[in-house]
Short mmCIF file of C-alpha atoms and ligand atoms in Angstrom, two decimals:
data_model
loop_
_atom_site.label_atom_id
_atom_site.label_comp_id
_atom_site.label_asym_id
_atom_site.label_seq_id
_atom_site.Cartn_x
_atom_site.Cartn_y
_atom_site.Cartn_z
CA MET A 1 274.88 88.17 87.13
CA ILE A 2 277.75 85.67 87.18
CA SER A 3 277.80 82.32 88.88
CA VAL A 4 280.98 80.26 88.80
CA LYS A 5 281.03 76.75 90.22
CA ASP A 6 284.13 74.58 90.66
CA VAL A 7 285.79 75.97 87.54
CA THR A 8 289.20 74.56 86.66
CA LYS A 9 291.56 75.26 83.76
CA ARG A 10 294.87 73.48 83.22
CA PHE A 11 297.69 74.06 80.77
CA ASP A 12 299.89 70.94 80.65
CA ASN A 13 300.99 70.60 84.23
CA ILE A 14 299.96 74.13 85.32
CA THR A 15 296.58 74.58 87.00
CA ALA A 16 295.88 78.19 86.04
CA VAL A 17 292.43 78.22 87.69
CA ASP A 18 291.83 75.74 90.46
CA LYS A 19 288.25 74.70 91.32
CA LEU A 20 287.00 78.25 91.76
CA SER A 21 283.49 79.10 92.88
CA PHE A 22 282.06 82.60 93.32
CA GLN A 23 279.23 84.88 92.33
CA VAL A 24 279.03 88.44 91.08
CA GLN A 25 275.87 90.43 91.74
CA LYS A 26 274.20 92.74 89.24
CA GLY A 27 275.39 96.33 89.48
CA GLU A 28 278.56 95.71 91.46
CA ILE A 29 282.20 96.18 90.61
CA PHE A 30 284.03 93.02 91.47
CA GLY A 31 287.83 93.07 91.59
CA ILE A 32 290.22 90.20 91.08
CA VAL A 33 293.59 91.11 92.43
CA GLY A 34 296.77 89.11 92.36
CA PRO A 35 300.32 88.93 91.07
CA ASP A 36 301.34 87.93 87.55
CA GLY A 37 300.58 84.30 86.88
CA ALA A 38 297.82 84.10 89.52
CA GLY A 39 295.28 83.04 86.88
CA LYS A 40 293.35 86.30 86.46
CA SER A 41 293.48 86.43 82.65
CA THR A 42 292.55 82.78 82.31
CA LEU A 43 289.56 83.30 84.57
CA LEU A 44 288.40 86.38 82.62
CA ARG A 45 288.83 84.56 79.31
CA MET A 46 286.55 81.83 80.60
CA LEU A 47 284.01 84.38 81.90
CA SER A 48 283.96 86.00 78.47
CA GLY A 49 283.33 82.68 76.77
CA ILE A 50 286.44 82.68 74.59
CA MET A 51 287.96 79.83 76.58
CA GLU A 52 286.21 76.74 77.92
CA PRO A 53 286.84 75.48 81.43
CA ASP A 54 288.17 71.91 81.74
CA ALA A 55 285.71 71.35 84.57
CA GLY A 56 282.99 73.25 86.37
CA GLU A 57 280.27 75.57 85.20
CA ILE A 58 279.92 79.27 84.42
CA LYS A 59 276.51 80.90 84.23
CA ILE A 60 275.93 84.45 83.04
CA ASN A 61 272.46 85.67 83.89
CA ASP A 62 271.49 82.07 84.69
CA LYS A 63 272.56 80.87 81.25
CA VAL A 64 275.48 78.63 80.29
CA PHE A 65 277.61 79.46 77.23
CA LYS A 66 277.00 76.16 75.47
CA GLU A 67 273.35 76.80 74.68
CA ASN A 68 273.30 80.61 74.73
CA ARG A 69 276.65 81.76 73.38
CA TYR A 70 275.25 84.39 71.05
CA LYS A 71 272.75 85.81 73.52
CA ILE A 72 275.33 86.06 76.31
CA LYS A 73 277.98 87.66 74.10
CA GLU A 74 275.51 90.25 72.87
CA ASN A 75 275.32 91.69 76.38
CA LEU A 76 278.94 91.29 77.36
CA ALA A 77 282.09 93.32 76.76
CA TYR A 78 285.51 91.81 77.25
CA MET A 79 288.59 93.95 77.15
CA PRO A 80 291.72 91.80 77.10
CA GLN A 81 295.07 93.14 78.29
CA ARG A 82 296.05 93.86 74.73
CA PHE A 83 292.93 95.11 73.07
CA GLY A 84 293.44 94.68 69.33
CA LEU A 85 293.09 98.29 68.21
CA TYR A 86 293.92 98.99 64.59
CA GLU A 87 296.83 101.37 64.90
CA ASP A 88 296.57 102.61 61.33
CA LEU A 89 292.91 103.52 61.75
CA THR A 90 291.81 106.71 63.50
CA VAL A 91 290.06 106.76 66.87
CA GLU A 92 286.65 107.10 65.24
CA GLU A 93 287.38 104.50 62.57
CA ASN A 94 288.29 102.03 65.30
CA ILE A 95 285.01 102.63 67.12
CA ILE A 96 283.05 102.19 63.89
CA PHE A 97 285.03 99.07 62.99
CA PHE A 98 284.35 97.39 66.34
CA GLY A 99 280.73 98.49 66.23
CA ARG A 100 280.30 96.74 62.88
CA LEU A 101 282.13 93.71 64.24
CA PHE A 102 279.59 93.51 67.07
CA GLY A 103 276.79 93.74 64.51
CA VAL A 104 275.70 97.29 65.39
CA SER A 105 274.22 99.18 62.44
CA ARG A 106 276.05 102.26 61.10
CA ARG A 107 273.14 104.46 62.13
CA GLU A 108 273.15 103.10 65.66
CA ILE A 109 276.95 103.51 65.88
CA LYS A 110 276.68 107.19 64.92
CA LYS A 111 274.02 107.62 67.60
CA ARG A 112 276.17 106.01 70.29
CA ILE A 113 279.48 107.68 69.50
CA PRO A 114 278.74 110.99 71.33
CA ALA A 115 278.17 109.14 74.63
CA LEU A 116 281.40 107.19 74.16
CA TYR A 117 283.28 110.42 73.48
CA GLU A 118 281.72 112.05 76.48
CA PHE A 119 282.98 109.52 78.98
CA SER A 120 286.33 108.89 77.30
CA ARG A 121 286.96 112.53 76.34
CA LEU A 122 288.43 111.25 73.11
CA GLU A 123 286.52 113.55 70.79
CA PRO A 124 289.39 116.04 70.31
CA PHE A 125 291.49 113.11 69.13
CA LYS A 126 288.89 111.45 66.93
CA ASP A 127 290.96 111.87 63.77
CA ARG A 128 294.23 110.78 65.36
CA LEU A 129 295.62 107.38 64.40
CA ALA A 130 295.21 104.92 67.27
CA GLY A 131 298.91 104.07 66.97
CA LYS A 132 299.74 107.65 67.92
CA LEU A 133 297.76 107.70 71.18
CA SER A 134 299.33 107.57 74.65
CA GLY A 135 298.97 104.36 76.69
CA GLY A 136 296.13 105.77 78.79
CA MET A 137 294.24 107.01 75.73
CA LYS A 138 294.63 103.65 74.01
CA GLN A 139 293.05 101.97 77.03
CA LYS A 140 290.17 104.44 76.96
CA LEU A 141 289.69 103.83 73.25
CA GLY A 142 289.78 100.06 73.89
CA LEU A 143 287.05 100.54 76.48
CA ALA A 144 285.00 102.75 74.14
CA CYS A 145 285.27 100.11 71.39
CA SER A 146 284.25 97.37 73.86
CA LEU A 147 281.18 99.34 74.89
CA ILE A 148 279.84 100.21 71.44
CA HIS A 149 277.17 97.50 71.66
CA SER A 150 275.88 98.74 75.07
CA PRO A 151 276.69 95.62 77.10
CA ASP A 152 275.41 95.16 80.65
CA LEU A 153 278.41 93.10 81.79
CA ILE A 154 281.95 94.42 81.35
CA LEU A 155 285.00 92.23 81.87
CA LEU A 156 288.28 94.12 82.02
CA ASP A 157 291.65 92.39 82.18
CA GLU A 158 294.20 94.67 83.89
CA PRO A 159 292.91 97.73 82.00
CA THR A 160 295.28 100.15 83.71
CA ASN A 161 298.43 98.08 83.47
CA GLY A 162 301.30 100.39 82.55
CA VAL A 163 299.06 103.47 82.55
CA ASP A 164 300.22 106.62 84.39
CA PRO A 165 298.57 107.43 87.77
CA VAL A 166 296.51 110.37 86.47
CA SER A 167 295.08 108.35 83.59
CA ARG A 168 294.46 105.45 85.96
CA ARG A 169 292.36 107.69 88.15
CA GLU A 170 290.47 108.97 85.12
CA PHE A 171 289.84 105.43 83.95
CA TRP A 172 288.35 104.55 87.34
CA LYS A 173 286.08 107.60 87.20
CA ILE A 174 284.79 106.21 83.91
CA LEU A 175 284.15 102.84 85.52
CA TYR A 176 282.17 104.47 88.34
CA ASN A 177 280.10 106.41 85.81
CA LEU A 178 279.35 103.18 83.97
CA LEU A 179 278.30 101.59 87.25
CA SER A 180 275.86 104.37 87.92
CA ASP A 181 274.28 103.49 84.56
CA GLY A 182 273.58 100.04 86.00
CA VAL A 183 276.22 97.83 84.38
CA THR A 184 278.14 95.10 86.20
CA ILE A 185 281.93 95.19 86.06
CA VAL A 186 284.55 92.54 86.74
CA VAL A 187 288.05 93.95 86.68
CA SER A 188 291.40 92.31 87.29
CA THR A 189 294.32 94.31 88.55
CA ALA A 190 297.73 93.94 90.05
CA TYR A 191 297.28 97.27 91.86
CA LEU A 192 295.90 96.91 95.35
CA ASP A 193 294.87 100.56 95.58
CA GLU A 194 292.51 99.81 92.69
CA ALA A 195 291.19 96.71 94.42
CA GLU A 196 290.35 98.97 97.33
CA ARG A 197 287.90 100.83 95.06
CA CYS A 198 285.81 97.73 94.25
CA ASN A 199 282.57 96.73 95.98
CA ARG A 200 283.97 93.27 96.51
CA VAL A 201 287.39 91.84 95.92
CA SER A 202 288.91 88.41 95.60
CA MET A 203 292.60 88.01 96.16
CA MET A 204 293.91 85.44 93.73
CA SER A 205 297.05 83.38 94.05
CA GLU A 206 297.99 80.18 92.21
CA GLY A 207 294.57 79.77 90.64
CA ARG A 208 292.61 80.15 93.85
CA PHE A 209 290.88 82.89 95.76
CA ILE A 210 292.75 83.18 99.02
CA ARG A 211 290.43 85.86 100.44
CA SER A 212 287.13 87.37 99.27
CA GLY A 213 284.87 90.10 100.56
CA THR A 214 284.51 93.84 100.67
CA PRO A 215 287.87 95.56 101.12
CA LEU A 216 286.83 96.35 104.69
CA GLU A 217 285.81 92.75 105.40
CA ILE A 218 289.14 91.46 104.12
CA LYS A 219 291.04 93.94 106.22
CA SER A 220 289.00 93.17 109.33
CA SER A 221 289.36 89.42 108.82
CA ILE A 222 293.11 89.84 109.08
CA GLY A 223 293.03 92.44 111.82
CA GLY A 224 296.35 93.78 113.02
CA LEU A 225 298.06 97.10 112.71
CA MET A 226 300.90 98.65 110.78
CA LEU A 227 303.67 100.06 112.90
CA GLU A 228 305.67 102.78 111.25
CA ILE A 229 309.03 103.08 112.90
CA ILE A 230 311.25 106.04 112.15
CA THR A 231 314.87 105.44 113.07
CA ALA A 232 318.13 107.29 112.71
CA ASN A 233 319.39 104.70 110.23
CA VAL A 234 316.61 103.19 108.15
CA TRP A 235 318.84 100.95 105.99
CA ARG A 236 320.60 99.35 108.91
CA ALA A 237 317.35 99.02 110.87
CA GLU A 238 315.74 97.18 107.99
CA GLU A 239 318.74 94.89 107.68
CA VAL A 240 318.76 94.07 111.39
CA LEU A 241 315.04 93.32 111.55
CA HIS A 242 315.26 91.21 108.38
CA MET A 243 318.21 89.22 109.64
CA LYS A 244 316.49 88.20 112.82
CA GLY A 245 313.83 86.50 110.72
CA LYS A 246 310.95 87.35 113.00
CA PHE A 247 309.51 89.93 110.61
CA LYS A 248 309.20 88.60 107.07
CA ASN A 249 307.17 91.39 105.63
CA ILE A 250 309.04 94.64 106.18
CA ILE A 251 308.25 97.63 104.00
CA ARG A 252 310.64 100.56 103.77
CA GLU A 253 309.00 103.85 102.95
CA GLY A 254 311.09 107.00 102.98
CA ASN A 255 312.93 107.10 106.29
CA GLY A 256 310.54 104.73 108.01
CA ILE A 257 309.96 101.00 108.21
CA LYS A 258 306.51 99.51 108.26
CA ILE A 259 305.80 96.26 110.01
CA PHE A 260 302.52 94.40 110.26
CA THR A 261 301.69 93.26 113.75
CA HIS A 262 299.02 91.29 115.52
CA SER A 263 300.57 91.87 118.93
CA GLU A 264 301.74 95.40 119.03
CA ALA A 265 303.25 95.58 122.52
CA LYS A 266 305.15 92.31 122.17
CA ASP A 267 306.49 93.09 118.70
CA MET A 268 307.43 96.63 119.64
CA LYS A 269 309.45 95.27 122.56
CA ILE A 270 311.32 92.86 120.25
CA ILE A 271 311.94 95.59 117.67
CA LYS A 272 313.27 98.02 120.29
CA GLU A 273 315.56 95.37 121.78
CA LEU A 274 316.95 94.39 118.37
CA LEU A 275 317.57 97.99 117.38
CA ASP A 276 318.98 98.93 120.81
CA LYS A 277 321.53 96.16 120.51
CA GLU A 278 322.74 97.70 117.27
CA LYS A 279 322.59 101.18 118.78
CA ILE A 280 319.95 102.31 116.29
CA LYS A 281 317.81 105.00 117.83
CA VAL A 282 314.05 104.82 117.38
CA LEU A 283 312.89 108.38 116.74
CA SER A 284 309.16 107.77 116.60
CA VAL A 285 306.54 105.06 116.22
CA LYS A 286 303.18 105.58 114.54
CA LYS A 287 300.27 103.21 114.27
CA GLN A 288 298.24 102.93 111.08
CA PHE A 289 295.35 100.87 109.80
CA PRO A 290 296.63 98.39 107.24
CA THR A 291 295.76 98.91 103.60
CA LEU A 292 294.58 96.06 101.41
CA GLU A 293 298.12 95.91 100.06
CA ASN A 294 299.54 95.46 103.56
CA CYS A 295 297.02 92.67 104.18
CA PHE A 296 297.76 90.95 100.89
CA MET A 297 301.49 90.94 101.58
CA GLU A 298 300.78 89.54 105.01
CA ILE A 299 298.61 86.72 103.64
CA VAL A 300 301.15 85.87 100.95
CA ALA A 301 303.92 85.85 103.57
CA GLY A 302 301.78 83.32 105.46
CA ASN A 303 301.68 85.39 108.63
CA ASP A 304 297.93 85.90 108.95
P1 LIG B 1 297.56 86.38 85.35
O1 LIG B 1 296.55 86.96 84.41
O2 LIG B 1 297.11 86.44 86.78
O3 LIG B 1 298.94 86.94 85.16
P2 LIG B 1 297.34 83.99 83.70
O4 LIG B 1 295.92 83.56 83.72
O5 LIG B 1 297.81 84.73 82.50
O6 LIG B 1 297.66 84.81 85.04
O7 LIG B 1 298.27 82.72 83.86
C1 LIG B 1 298.10 81.73 84.88
C2 LIG B 1 299.07 80.60 84.63
O8 LIG B 1 298.67 79.88 83.47
C3 LIG B 1 300.50 81.06 84.37
O9 LIG B 1 301.37 80.11 84.95
C4 LIG B 1 300.60 81.05 82.87
O10 LIG B 1 301.93 80.84 82.45
C5 LIG B 1 299.69 79.89 82.49
N1 LIG B 1 299.06 80.09 81.19
C6 LIG B 1 298.14 81.03 80.87
N2 LIG B 1 297.73 80.90 79.60
C7 LIG B 1 298.40 79.85 79.07
C8 LIG B 1 298.42 79.21 77.79
N3 LIG B 1 297.63 79.63 76.80
N4 LIG B 1 299.24 78.14 77.63
C9 LIG B 1 300.01 77.71 78.66
N5 LIG B 1 300.04 78.25 79.87
C10 LIG B 1 299.26 79.31 80.10
#
């Protein structure tokens, strides 16, 4: 569905996207995950055709934008981080407005609205001004407006940014439903639990993909384990382990500390010795499989 080859985009002296190459298959949900400034939005803007790469080539369905801009855009939806809803128009008026903007006839819009309401559950709010919707509802309305022309490729730029956890989950249910209708989705996110829900994921940092694959492949490629260590004094334990510099990526969760390890026995010995010296009692140690988030932090810390 998408083929990207050696694509680069620079802004002055910043290389926002750095010689990227990848492909997205029809019918999959492909996640781009990375921190702010990684280059996700720039990449999605180029995939949507609103920004041109400085170098490299993007093909959508084997076609390049230059010669087929109209045809490609007809089948593509792009939802930027700030979808430009008209706050002083109602929910339904927004859908109609964007439908007209995409060149869909009024009759066709009326026919498609029920399906959009069904997935977004926005019908009870159809007469509410968009400006009066909650953050999660605004995102759903943005998605509904983006889908009014029945695209087969959907590009979503951090669609759940700032949305509460329940609405985030709902939004992902919608994405899965769309997938079962046969569309292809590319979604960027800063949330690694969301990345875990994609068929394939690329972890982006400084304009490059530092890891790509299924969530399981990425996790297996890094290997390792998370040790959860419960101590009598979690604050002090964290401080001690940090100070010694051996463990760069320490996560404190409740009254436990989580540490990524590739050599469990050796690291556990070091941890116990360090804590013993400070008279911090280890109450229990649990082993867990790392999440994608654990792996990402480990890669970024340069420990993999
Ligand atoms: P992300 O979406 O991952 O947060 P962006 O693609 O927005 O990342 O930004 C990548 C880098 O490119 C950042 O350093 C950002 O400041 C820069 N950048 C993005 N858009 C522009 C622009 N229009 N002009 C100048 N710099 C930009």
